[in-house]
PDB file of C-alpha atoms in Angstrom:
ATOM      1  CA  MET A   1     157.956  92.768 117.863  1.00 49.00           C
ATOM      2  CA  ASP A   2     156.887  93.270 114.267  1.00 49.00           C
ATOM      3  CA  HIS A   3     154.935  90.031 114.405  1.00 48.00           C
ATOM      4  CA  LYS A   4     153.123  91.229 117.521  1.00 47.00           C
ATOM      5  CA  LEU A   5     152.200  94.510 115.859  1.00 43.00           C
ATOM      6  CA  GLN A   6     150.979  92.663 112.802  1.00 43.00           C
ATOM      7  CA  TYR A   7     148.874  90.346 114.957  1.00 39.00           C
ATOM      8  CA  LEU A   8     147.437  93.302 116.882  1.00 40.00           C
ATOM      9  CA  PHE A   9     146.572  95.083 113.629  1.00 38.00           C
ATOM     10  CA  ILE A  10     144.783  92.063 112.167  1.00 34.00           C
ATOM     11  CA  THR A  11     142.917  91.452 115.423  1.00 37.00           C
ATOM     12  CA  THR A  12     141.754  95.080 115.545  1.00 39.00           C
ATOM     13  CA  ILE A  13     140.492  94.917 111.956  1.00 34.00           C
ATOM     14  CA  LEU A  14     138.532  91.746 112.721  1.00 33.00           C
ATOM     15  CA  ILE A  15     136.946  93.320 115.790  1.00 34.00           C
ATOM     16  CA  ILE A  16     135.928  96.422 113.820  1.00 35.00           C
ATOM     17  CA  TYR A  17     134.466  94.262 111.050  1.00 33.00           C
ATOM     18  CA  SER A  18     132.606  92.127 113.581  1.00 35.00           C
ATOM     19  CA  CYS A  19     131.075  95.185 115.252  1.00 37.00           C
ATOM     20  CA  ALA A  20     130.135  96.693 111.918  1.00 37.00           C
ATOM     21  CA  SER A  21     128.281  93.534 110.951  1.00 35.00           C
ATOM     22  CA  TYR A  22     125.942  94.046 113.889  1.00 32.00           C
ATOM     23  CA  MET A  23     125.133  97.677 113.152  1.00 39.00           C
ATOM     24  CA  PRO A  24     121.436  98.416 112.541  1.00 43.00           C
ATOM     25  CA  GLU A  25     120.473  97.707 108.951  1.00 49.00           C
ATOM     26  CA  PRO A  26     118.261 100.124 107.012  1.00 50.00           C
ATOM     27  CA  ILE A  27     114.755  98.741 106.611  1.00 45.00           C
ATOM     28  CA  GLU A  28     114.972  99.159 102.825  1.00 48.00           C
ATOM     29  CA  GLU A  29     117.786  96.586 102.758  1.00 50.00           C
ATOM     30  CA  LYS A  30     115.902  94.239 105.071  1.00 45.00           C
ATOM     31  CA  ILE A  31     112.851  94.431 102.817  1.00 40.00           C
ATOM     32  CA  SER A  32     114.899  93.651  99.714  1.00 44.00           C
ATOM     33  CA  ARG A  33     116.394  90.566 101.394  1.00 42.00           C
ATOM     34  CA  PHE A  34     113.084  89.301 102.788  1.00 42.00           C
ATOM     35  CA  GLU A  35     112.034  86.458 100.495  1.00 48.00           C
ATOM     36  CA  PRO A  36     109.261  84.498 102.223  1.00 46.00           C
ATOM     37  CA  SER A  37     108.862  80.813 101.485  1.00 48.00           C
ATOM     38  CA  LYS A  38     106.191  79.986  98.936  1.00 53.00           C
ATOM     39  CA  ASP A  39     104.852  77.389 101.365  1.00 54.00           C
ATOM     40  CA  LYS A  40     104.315  79.917 104.165  1.00 61.00           C
ATOM     41  CA  ASN A  41     101.978  82.828 104.717  1.00 69.00           C
ATOM     42  CA  VAL A  42     104.065  85.977 104.182  1.00 75.00           C
ATOM     43  CA  ASN A  43     102.201  87.745 106.988  1.00 84.00           C
ATOM     44  CA  ALA A  44     101.189  85.226 109.634  1.00 89.00           C
ATOM     45  CA  VAL A  45      98.692  86.750 112.083  1.00 93.00           C
ATOM     46  CA  PRO A  46     100.068  87.243 115.632  1.00 94.00           C
ATOM     47  CA  ASN A  47      98.357  85.222 118.334  1.00 95.00           C
ATOM     48  CA  ILE A  48      96.910  88.075 120.413  1.00 96.00           C
ATOM     49  CA  PRO A  49      94.935  86.811 123.432  1.00 95.00           C
ATOM     50  CA  ILE A  50      91.441  88.079 124.258  1.00 94.00           C
ATOM     51  CA  ASN A  51      90.652  89.983 127.425  1.00 92.00           C
ATOM     52  CA  LYS A  52      87.648  88.174 128.882  1.00 83.00           C
ATOM     53  CA  ARG A  53      87.107  90.839 131.535  1.00 82.00           C
ATOM     54  CA  ALA A  54      85.978  93.346 128.925  1.00 79.00           C
ATOM     55  CA  SER A  55      82.433  94.362 129.884  1.00 66.00           C
ATOM     56  CA  SER A  56      81.284  94.480 126.256  1.00 65.00           C
ATOM     57  CA  PHE A  57      80.874  90.704 126.501  1.00 69.00           C
ATOM     58  CA  SER A  58      77.729  89.366 128.119  1.00 60.00           C
ATOM     59  CA  SER A  59      75.835  86.104 128.438  1.00 55.00           C
ATOM     60  CA  THR A  60      73.378  87.258 125.781  1.00 57.00           C
ATOM     61  CA  GLY A  61      76.082  88.504 123.443  1.00 56.00           C
ATOM     62  CA  ARG A  62      74.402  91.911 123.137  1.00 54.00           C
ATOM     63  CA  GLY A  63      77.258  94.374 123.569  1.00 49.00           C
ATOM     64  CA  LEU A  64      76.891  98.148 123.572  1.00 43.00           C
ATOM     65  CA  ALA A  65      77.320  98.272 119.794  1.00 41.00           C
ATOM     66  CA  SER A  66      76.129  94.829 118.774  1.00 40.00           C
ATOM     67  CA  ILE A  67      73.002  95.918 116.868  1.00 45.00           C
ATOM     68  CA  GLU A  68      73.033  97.687 113.533  1.00 48.00           C
ATOM     69  CA  SER A  69      70.090  98.635 111.388  1.00 46.00           C
ATOM     70  CA  GLU A  70      69.594  96.747 108.129  1.00 44.00           C
ATOM     71  CA  ASP A  71      69.694 100.033 106.181  1.00 39.00           C
ATOM     72  CA  HIS A  72      73.014 101.022 107.735  1.00 49.00           C
ATOM     73  CA  ARG A  73      74.467  97.583 107.096  1.00 50.00           C
ATOM     74  CA  ALA A  74      73.342  97.599 103.464  1.00 46.00           C
ATOM     75  CA  GLN A  75      74.818 101.062 102.990  1.00 46.00           C
ATOM     76  CA  ARG A  76      78.203  99.943 104.317  1.00 49.00           C
ATOM     77  CA  ALA A  77      78.164  96.786 102.237  1.00 51.00           C
ATOM     78  CA  SER A  78      77.933  98.847  99.063  1.00 56.00           C
ATOM     79  CA  LEU A  79      81.036 100.995  99.695  1.00 72.00           C
ATOM     80  CA  HIS A  80      83.685  98.516  98.530  1.00 86.00           C
ATOM     81  CA  SER A  81      83.976  94.904  97.442  1.00 93.00           C
ATOM     82  CA  ASN A  82      85.435  92.613 100.096  1.00 95.00           C
ATOM     83  CA  LYS A  83      88.700  92.380  98.182  1.00 96.00           C
ATOM     84  CA  ARG A  84      89.074  96.137  97.691  1.00 95.00           C
ATOM     85  CA  LEU A  85      88.093  96.847 101.288  1.00 96.00           C
ATOM     86  CA  TYR A  86      90.658  94.379 102.608  1.00 97.00           C
ATOM     87  CA  PHE A  87      93.410  95.912 100.480  1.00 97.00           C
ATOM     88  CA  LEU A  88      92.608  99.502 101.467  1.00 95.00           C
ATOM     89  CA  THR A  89      92.373  98.606 105.160  1.00 96.00           C
ATOM     90  CA  LEU A  90      95.705  96.795 105.136  1.00 96.00           C
ATOM     91  CA  LEU A  91      97.324  99.644 103.186  1.00 94.00           C
ATOM     92  CA  SER A  92      96.045 102.209 105.686  1.00 93.00           C
ATOM     93  CA  GLN A  93      97.273 100.096 108.600  1.00 94.00           C
ATOM     94  CA  TYR A  94     100.675  99.719 106.947  1.00 93.00           C
ATOM     95  CA  ASN A  95     100.961 103.496 106.636  1.00 90.00           C
ATOM     96  CA  ASP A  96      99.975 103.897 110.291  1.00 91.00           C
ATOM     97  CA  LEU A  97     102.607 101.387 111.424  1.00 93.00           C
ATOM     98  CA  THR A  98     105.397 103.003 109.417  1.00 91.00           C
ATOM     99  CA  SER A  99     105.081 106.057 111.671  1.00 91.00           C
ATOM    100  CA  PHE A 100     106.556 103.876 114.448  1.00 93.00           C
ATOM    101  CA  VAL A 101     109.469 102.615 112.330  1.00 91.00           C
ATOM    102  CA  LYS A 102     112.601 104.739 112.675  1.00 86.00           C
ATOM    103  CA  SER A 103     113.704 104.318 109.058  1.00 80.00           C
ATOM    104  CA  THR A 104     110.580 104.853 106.958  1.00 74.00           C
ATOM    105  CA  PRO A 105     109.917 101.942 104.586  1.00 74.00           C
ATOM    106  CA  PRO A 106     109.441 102.870 100.926  1.00 78.00           C
ATOM    107  CA  PRO A 107     105.839 103.670  99.949  1.00 79.00           C
ATOM    108  CA  LEU A 108     103.816 101.348  97.768  1.00 86.00           C
ATOM    109  CA  ASN A 109     103.964 102.958  94.336  1.00 87.00           C
ATOM    110  CA  GLN A 110     102.753 100.277  91.930  1.00 90.00           C
ATOM    111  CA  CYS A 111      99.784  97.972  92.326  1.00 95.00           C
ATOM    112  CA  PRO A 112      98.378  96.433  89.119  1.00 95.00           C
ATOM    113  CA  HIS A 113      95.388  94.734  90.761  1.00 95.00           C
ATOM    114  CA  PHE A 114      94.324  97.770  92.803  1.00 95.00           C
ATOM    115  CA  HIS A 115      95.783 100.633  90.757  1.00 94.00           C
ATOM    116  CA  SER A 116      92.771 102.980  90.930  1.00 93.00           C
ATOM    117  CA  SER A 117      92.238 102.271  94.647  1.00 92.00           C
ATOM    118  CA  LEU A 118      95.887 103.043  95.412  1.00 93.00           C
ATOM    119  CA  ILE A 119      95.805 106.312  93.454  1.00 92.00           C
ATOM    120  CA  THR A 120      92.554 107.446  95.085  1.00 90.00           C
ATOM    121  CA  HIS A 121      93.860 106.546  98.553  1.00 90.00           C
ATOM    122  CA  LYS A 122      97.072 108.524  98.008  1.00 88.00           C
ATOM    123  CA  GLU A 123      95.189 111.540  96.691  1.00 88.00           C
ATOM    124  CA  ARG A 124      92.971 111.608  99.780  1.00 86.00           C
ATOM    125  CA  TYR A 125      95.366 110.629 102.551  1.00 83.00           C
ATOM    126  CA  GLY A 126      98.928 110.712 101.181  1.00 77.00           C
ATOM    127  CA  ALA A 127     101.367 107.844 100.801  1.00 70.00           C
ATOM    128  CA  THR A 128     102.874 107.840 104.302  1.00 68.00           C
ATOM    129  CA  PRO A 129     102.172 109.455 107.704  1.00 68.00           C
ATOM    130  CA  LYS A 130     103.523 112.977 108.090  1.00 66.00           C
ATOM    131  CA  LEU A 131     104.426 112.522 111.764  1.00 80.00           C
ATOM    132  CA  LYS A 132     106.854 110.086 113.328  1.00 86.00           C
ATOM    133  CA  LYS A 133     105.842 108.595 116.660  1.00 90.00           C
ATOM    134  CA  GLN A 134     108.061 107.183 119.372  1.00 91.00           C
ATOM    135  CA  TYR A 135     106.754 104.153 121.219  1.00 93.00           C
ATOM    136  CA  LEU A 136     107.351 104.241 124.963  1.00 93.00           C
ATOM    137  CA  VAL A 137     107.201 101.174 127.193  1.00 94.00           C
ATOM    138  CA  THR A 138     104.196 101.642 129.467  1.00 93.00           C
ATOM    139  CA  PHE A 139     103.544  98.044 130.484  1.00 94.00           C
ATOM    140  CA  SER A 140     104.799  96.693 133.796  1.00 93.00           C
ATOM    141  CA  LYS A 141     108.265  95.167 133.779  1.00 93.00           C
ATOM    142  CA  ASP A 142     107.199  92.973 136.679  1.00 92.00           C
ATOM    143  CA  GLN A 143     106.801  89.776 134.695  1.00 92.00           C
ATOM    144  CA  SER A 144     104.789  88.118 137.460  1.00 91.00           C
ATOM    145  CA  THR A 145     101.882  90.312 136.336  1.00 91.00           C
ATOM    146  CA  TRP A 146     102.065  89.055 132.741  1.00 94.00           C
ATOM    147  CA  GLN A 147      99.009  86.843 132.814  1.00 93.00           C
ATOM    148  CA  THR A 148      96.815  86.357 129.733  1.00 93.00           C
ATOM    149  CA  ASP A 149      94.412  89.214 130.496  1.00 92.00           C
ATOM    150  CA  TYR A 150      97.299  91.604 131.124  1.00 95.00           C
ATOM    151  CA  ILE A 151      99.142  90.631 127.922  1.00 96.00           C
ATOM    152  CA  SER A 152      95.902  91.152 125.972  1.00 95.00           C
ATOM    153  CA  GLN A 153      96.047  94.855 126.907  1.00 95.00           C
ATOM    154  CA  TYR A 154      99.407  95.210 125.106  1.00 97.00           C
ATOM    155  CA  PRO A 155      99.184  93.399 121.732  1.00 97.00           C
ATOM    156  CA  GLU A 156     102.779  94.399 120.915  1.00 97.00           C
ATOM    157  CA  LEU A 157     103.895  91.807 123.488  1.00 97.00           C
ATOM    158  CA  SER A 158     102.445  89.074 121.259  1.00 97.00           C
ATOM    159  CA  LEU A 159     104.307  90.072 118.097  1.00 97.00           C
ATOM    160  CA  PRO A 160     106.757  87.508 116.688  1.00 94.00           C
ATOM    161  CA  VAL A 161     110.344  88.737 116.505  1.00 92.00           C
ATOM    162  CA  ALA A 162     111.361  86.614 113.487  1.00 88.00           C
ATOM    163  CA  LEU A 163     110.454  87.232 109.861  1.00 83.00           C
ATOM    164  CA  HIS A 164     109.576  83.675 108.915  1.00 80.00           C
ATOM    165  CA  GLU A 165     108.286  82.184 112.179  1.00 83.00           C
ATOM    166  CA  SER A 166     105.400  82.855 114.572  1.00 86.00           C
ATOM    167  CA  THR A 167     107.667  82.234 117.577  1.00 87.00           C
ATOM    168  CA  PRO A 168     109.434  83.413 119.615  1.00 92.00           C
ATOM    169  CA  THR A 169     107.288  86.395 120.502  1.00 95.00           C
ATOM    170  CA  VAL A 170     108.272  89.564 122.316  1.00 96.00           C
ATOM    171  CA  VAL A 171     107.079  88.021 125.596  1.00 95.00           C
ATOM    172  CA  ASP A 172     109.245  84.931 124.996  1.00 94.00           C
ATOM    173  CA  ILE A 173     112.329  87.069 124.384  1.00 94.00           C
ATOM    174  CA  LEU A 174     111.761  89.367 127.343  1.00 94.00           C
ATOM    175  CA  LYS A 175     111.140  86.483 129.730  1.00 92.00           C
ATOM    176  CA  ASN A 176     114.228  84.557 128.682  1.00 90.00           C
ATOM    177  CA  LYS A 177     116.773  87.348 128.492  1.00 86.00           C
ATOM    178  CA  LYS A 178     118.668  88.880 131.382  1.00 84.00           C
ATOM    179  CA  ASN A 179     118.222  92.641 131.665  1.00 85.00           C
ATOM    180  CA  PRO A 180     116.476  92.951 128.284  1.00 89.00           C
ATOM    181  CA  ASN A 181     116.216  96.248 126.434  1.00 93.00           C
ATOM    182  CA  TYR A 182     112.408  96.402 126.393  1.00 94.00           C
ATOM    183  CA  GLN A 183     112.263  99.376 124.053  1.00 93.00           C
ATOM    184  CA  SER A 184     114.624  97.839 121.506  1.00 94.00           C
ATOM    185  CA  VAL A 185     112.837  94.482 121.410  1.00 95.00           C
ATOM    186  CA  ILE A 186     109.423  96.120 120.860  1.00 96.00           C
ATOM    187  CA  ASN A 187     110.770  98.459 118.178  1.00 94.00           C
ATOM    188  CA  SER A 188     112.357  95.555 116.318  1.00 94.00           C
ATOM    189  CA  ALA A 189     109.171  93.459 116.493  1.00 96.00           C
ATOM    190  CA  VAL A 190     107.028  96.341 115.175  1.00 96.00           C
ATOM    191  CA  GLU A 191     109.469  96.884 112.310  1.00 94.00           C
ATOM    192  CA  THR A 192     109.390  93.163 111.475  1.00 94.00           C
ATOM    193  CA  HIS A 193     105.586  93.136 111.519  1.00 96.00           C
ATOM    194  CA  THR A 194     105.496  96.189 109.242  1.00 94.00           C
ATOM    195  CA  MET A 195     107.798  94.448 106.768  1.00 92.00           C
ATOM    196  CA  LYS A 196     105.491  91.425 106.687  1.00 94.00           C
ATOM    197  CA  ILE A 197     102.487  93.620 105.938  1.00 95.00           C
ATOM    198  CA  ARG A 198     104.360  95.291 103.084  1.00 93.00           C
ATOM    199  CA  HIS A 199     105.074  91.896 101.534  1.00 93.00           C
ATOM    200  CA  GLU A 200     101.429  90.906 101.820  1.00 96.00           C
ATOM    201  CA  LEU A 201     100.484  94.170 100.101  1.00 96.00           C
ATOM    202  CA  LYS A 202     102.920  93.354  97.302  1.00 94.00           C
ATOM    203  CA  GLU A 203     101.352  89.909  97.022  1.00 95.00           C
ATOM    204  CA  LEU A 204      97.880  91.468  96.801  1.00 97.00           C
ATOM    205  CA  CYS A 205      99.094  93.908  94.154  1.00 97.00           C
ATOM    206  CA  THR A 206     100.630  91.110  92.093  1.00 96.00           C
ATOM    207  CA  ASN A 207      98.054  88.343  92.521  1.00 96.00           C
ATOM    208  CA  GLY A 208      94.949  90.161  93.723  1.00 96.00           C
ATOM    209  CA  VAL A 209      94.671  87.797  96.709  1.00 96.00           C
ATOM    210  CA  SER A 210      96.647  86.525  99.699  1.00 96.00           C
ATOM    211  CA  ASP A 211      96.254  83.809 102.321  1.00 94.00           C
ATOM    212  CA  ASN A 212      95.036  86.375 104.837  1.00 96.00           C
ATOM    213  CA  TYR A 213      92.531  87.761 102.345  1.00 96.00           C
ATOM    214  CA  TYR A 214      91.040  84.291 101.804  1.00 96.00           C
ATOM    215  CA  ASN A 215      90.726  83.930 105.587  1.00 95.00           C
ATOM    216  CA  PHE A 216      88.920  87.275 105.729  1.00 96.00           C
ATOM    217  CA  GLU A 217      86.568  86.329 102.873  1.00 96.00           C
ATOM    218  CA  ASN A 218      85.726  83.020 104.557  1.00 96.00           C
ATOM    219  CA  LEU A 219      85.120  84.791 107.856  1.00 96.00           C
ATOM    220  CA  VAL A 220      82.732  87.280 106.214  1.00 95.00           C
ATOM    221  CA  THR A 221      80.722  84.348 104.848  1.00 94.00           C
ATOM    222  CA  PHE A 222      80.770  82.603 108.226  1.00 94.00           C
ATOM    223  CA  THR A 223      79.633  85.613 110.282  1.00 93.00           C
ATOM    224  CA  GLN A 224      76.863  86.574 107.872  1.00 89.00           C
ATOM    225  CA  ARG A 225      75.423  83.051 107.925  1.00 91.00           C
ATOM    226  CA  GLN A 226      74.962  82.965 111.697  1.00 89.00           C
ATOM    227  CA  LYS A 227      71.269  82.303 112.214  1.00 82.00           C
ATOM    228  CA  HIS A 228      70.999  84.414 115.360  1.00 84.00           C
ATOM    229  CA  GLY A 229      73.670  86.940 114.434  1.00 88.00           C
ATOM    230  CA  PHE A 230      77.360  87.110 115.235  1.00 91.00           C
ATOM    231  CA  LYS A 231      77.128  87.925 118.931  1.00 90.00           C
ATOM    232  CA  ALA A 232      79.381  89.972 121.199  1.00 90.00           C
ATOM    233  CA  VAL A 233      80.952  87.094 123.120  1.00 90.00           C
ATOM    234  CA  ALA A 234      84.606  86.360 123.881  1.00 91.00           C
ATOM    235  CA  SER A 235      84.718  83.293 121.624  1.00 91.00           C
ATOM    236  CA  ASN A 236      83.607  85.372 118.615  1.00 93.00           C
ATOM    237  CA  MET A 237      86.146  88.086 119.431  1.00 94.00           C
ATOM    238  CA  GLN A 238      88.797  85.404 119.458  1.00 94.00           C
ATOM    239  CA  ILE A 239      87.668  84.232 116.012  1.00 95.00           C
ATOM    240  CA  ILE A 240      87.921  87.636 114.336  1.00 96.00           C
ATOM    241  CA  MET A 241      91.232  88.434 116.068  1.00 96.00           C
ATOM    242  CA  LYS A 242      92.744  85.679 113.918  1.00 94.00           C
ATOM    243  CA  THR A 243      92.219  87.999 110.935  1.00 95.00           C
ATOM    244  CA  SER A 244      95.133  90.263 110.007  1.00 96.00           C
ATOM    245  CA  VAL A 245      93.178  93.508 109.624  1.00 97.00           C
ATOM    246  CA  ILE A 246      91.447  93.009 112.999  1.00 97.00           C
ATOM    247  CA  SER A 247      94.590  92.161 114.973  1.00 97.00           C
ATOM    248  CA  ASN A 248      96.215  95.237 113.414  1.00 97.00           C
ATOM    249  CA  ILE A 249      93.448  97.439 114.833  1.00 96.00           C
ATOM    250  CA  ALA A 250      94.273  96.166 118.328  1.00 96.00           C
ATOM    251  CA  LEU A 251      98.008  96.635 117.754  1.00 97.00           C
ATOM    252  CA  ILE A 252      97.793 100.171 116.339  1.00 96.00           C
ATOM    253  CA  ASN A 253      95.414 101.291 119.100  1.00 95.00           C
ATOM    254  CA  SER A 254      97.924 100.054 121.679  1.00 96.00           C
ATOM    255  CA  LEU A 255     100.927 101.679 119.971  1.00 96.00           C
ATOM    256  CA  ASN A 256      99.072 104.985 119.685  1.00 94.00           C
ATOM    257  CA  LYS A 257      98.176 104.828 123.368  1.00 94.00           C
ATOM    258  CA  SER A 258     101.881 104.477 124.229  1.00 92.00           C
ATOM    259  CA  ALA A 259     103.132 107.009 121.657  1.00 89.00           C
ATOM    260  CA  LYS A 260     105.271 109.907 122.868  1.00 76.00           C
ATOM    261  CA  SER A 261     104.130 112.267 120.128  1.00 58.00           C
ATOM    262  CA  GLY A 262     101.668 112.493 117.270  1.00 49.00           C
ATOM    263  CA  PRO A 263      97.886 112.246 117.371  1.00 47.00           C
ATOM    264  CA  SER A 264      96.236 109.085 118.619  1.00 45.00           C
ATOM    265  CA  ARG A 265      93.862 107.966 115.930  1.00 45.00           C
ATOM    266  CA  GLY A 266      91.930 105.113 117.443  1.00 45.00           C
ATOM    267  CA  LEU A 267      88.500 103.724 116.741  1.00 45.00           C
ATOM    268  CA  ALA A 268      86.863 106.778 118.281  1.00 37.00           C
ATOM    269  CA  SER A 269      87.554 108.559 114.988  1.00 39.00           C
ATOM    270  CA  ALA A 270      86.667 105.586 112.815  1.00 38.00           C
ATOM    271  CA  ASP A 271      84.314 107.572 110.574  1.00 39.00           C
ATOM    272  CA  GLN A 272      87.005 110.045 109.502  1.00 43.00           C
ATOM    273  CA  GLY A 273      89.964 109.529 107.183  1.00 51.00           C
ATOM    274  CA  PRO A 274      91.605 106.145 106.562  1.00 63.00           C
ATOM    275  CA  SER A 275      90.316 104.822 109.903  1.00 71.00           C
ATOM    276  CA  SER A 276      86.869 104.602 108.314  1.00 83.00           C
ATOM    277  CA  TYR A 277      88.127 101.403 106.666  1.00 91.00           C
ATOM    278  CA  ASN A 278      88.331  99.833 110.130  1.00 93.00           C
ATOM    279  CA  ASP A 279      84.695 100.648 110.795  1.00 91.00           C
ATOM    280  CA  GLU A 280      83.646  99.266 107.433  1.00 92.00           C
ATOM    281  CA  ILE A 281      85.642  96.074 108.048  1.00 94.00           C
ATOM    282  CA  LEU A 282      83.879  95.524 111.389  1.00 94.00           C
ATOM    283  CA  GLY A 283      80.522  96.138 109.730  1.00 92.00           C
ATOM    284  CA  ARG A 284      81.322  93.634 106.988  1.00 93.00           C
ATOM    285  CA  LEU A 285      82.105  91.040 109.666  1.00 94.00           C
ATOM    286  CA  SER A 286      78.854  91.800 111.545  1.00 93.00           C
ATOM    287  CA  ALA A 287      81.069  92.699 114.502  1.00 93.00           C
ATOM    288  CA  ARG A 288      80.727  96.441 115.076  1.00 92.00           C
ATOM    289  CA  TRP A 289      80.472  95.563 118.767  1.00 92.00           C
ATOM    290  CA  ALA A 290      84.241  94.862 118.621  1.00 93.00           C
ATOM    291  CA  LYS A 291      84.781  98.619 118.441  1.00 92.00           C
ATOM    292  CA  GLN A 292      83.619  98.865 122.044  1.00 91.00           C
ATOM    293  CA  TYR A 293      85.867  95.941 123.016  1.00 93.00           C
ATOM    294  CA  PHE A 294      88.962  97.705 121.689  1.00 94.00           C
ATOM    295  CA  LYS A 295      88.080 100.823 123.661  1.00 92.00           C
ATOM    296  CA  GLU A 296      87.586  98.863 126.865  1.00 92.00           C
ATOM    297  CA  VAL A 297      90.881  96.996 126.563  1.00 93.00           C
ATOM    298  CA  ILE A 298      92.663 100.362 126.337  1.00 93.00           C
ATOM    299  CA  ARG A 299      90.622 101.693 129.277  1.00 92.00           C
ATOM    300  CA  LEU A 300      91.731  98.752 131.440  1.00 91.00           C
ATOM    301  CA  ARG A 301      95.305 100.096 131.210  1.00 90.00           C
ATOM    302  CA  GLU A 302      94.395 103.352 132.939  1.00 83.00           C
TER     303      GLU A 302
END
C-alpha cells in the first residue's frame, strides 16, 4: 500500500510539473530567450496577399491619391533621412502593436545610433501606448471563404506563428487544427510578430542598419527611378508590401478595426502624431496612393 501511495505521489508531482511547463510565459522572458540566427533576418516580412478588387487600382495606374505635387514631395523628403525615418516608423509601429499584447514588452530605452530620435519621439508621444486593446475575431470561421482576396482583408491571418520561420502561418494552423482557438492563435502570432520587431529595433540601435532597412532603401531608389512614376497598380502594391513598415501599416489597420476598445488610429489620421511617419514613408516610396488602398481593403470588410 505504501508503494502505491508513493507511486501516486510521484505521478501527481510529474503531472503538476508538466502542466506548469505549459503555462503562459511572460513576454519579457520570451524576449530574453529569443536569439535569432546570424544567418537569418530577425524580422522576416509576412507574406500578406494583395486584394486585386480594390478600386484604387486601374489600368492607367492613376489611383485617387497617386499624384503629388513636386513641392509637397520635396517638403516631405526633407523631414528625415531614409534611415531615421525607417527607424522612427518601425518604433511607432512597435508601440502600436504592444497595445495588443497582454503582457506589455519592455520599452526601448537605449539606442546609440538613434539616441536623439528616440528621446524626441518619447518626449512627443511617450514610450508605450496608454490604452490596452483587445483583438476580437471578426473574420468568418467558414474556411471555405478563405480565398486570397478574403485573406488579404485580414493581414493577421498571414502572420507566421514561429519566431525563426516564415511558416506555418495563422491560416496554416487554423486550417489544420480541429476546433482551434481562433483568438488564442491570433494573439500568439501578434505577440511573436511584436517580439521580432523589437529585435530589429535593437539591431538598428546597435548597428544603425538591418536587412529590412536595406530592402527599404533599395525600394526607395527603385520607385524614384521609375521613368513614368510608380503607378497605382496591384503589382506595385505587392512590391511595397514586401517591406516591413508597409506590411505593418496593413496589419495595424486591421487589428484596430477589430479592437474591442481604444481609439482606431488608421491612415485617416496620418498627419497627426506618430502615424505621420506612415504618410512620410508612403511619400518617400512615391506610393501615397497606397493610403487609399488600405482604406478600401478595410471597407471591403463592412
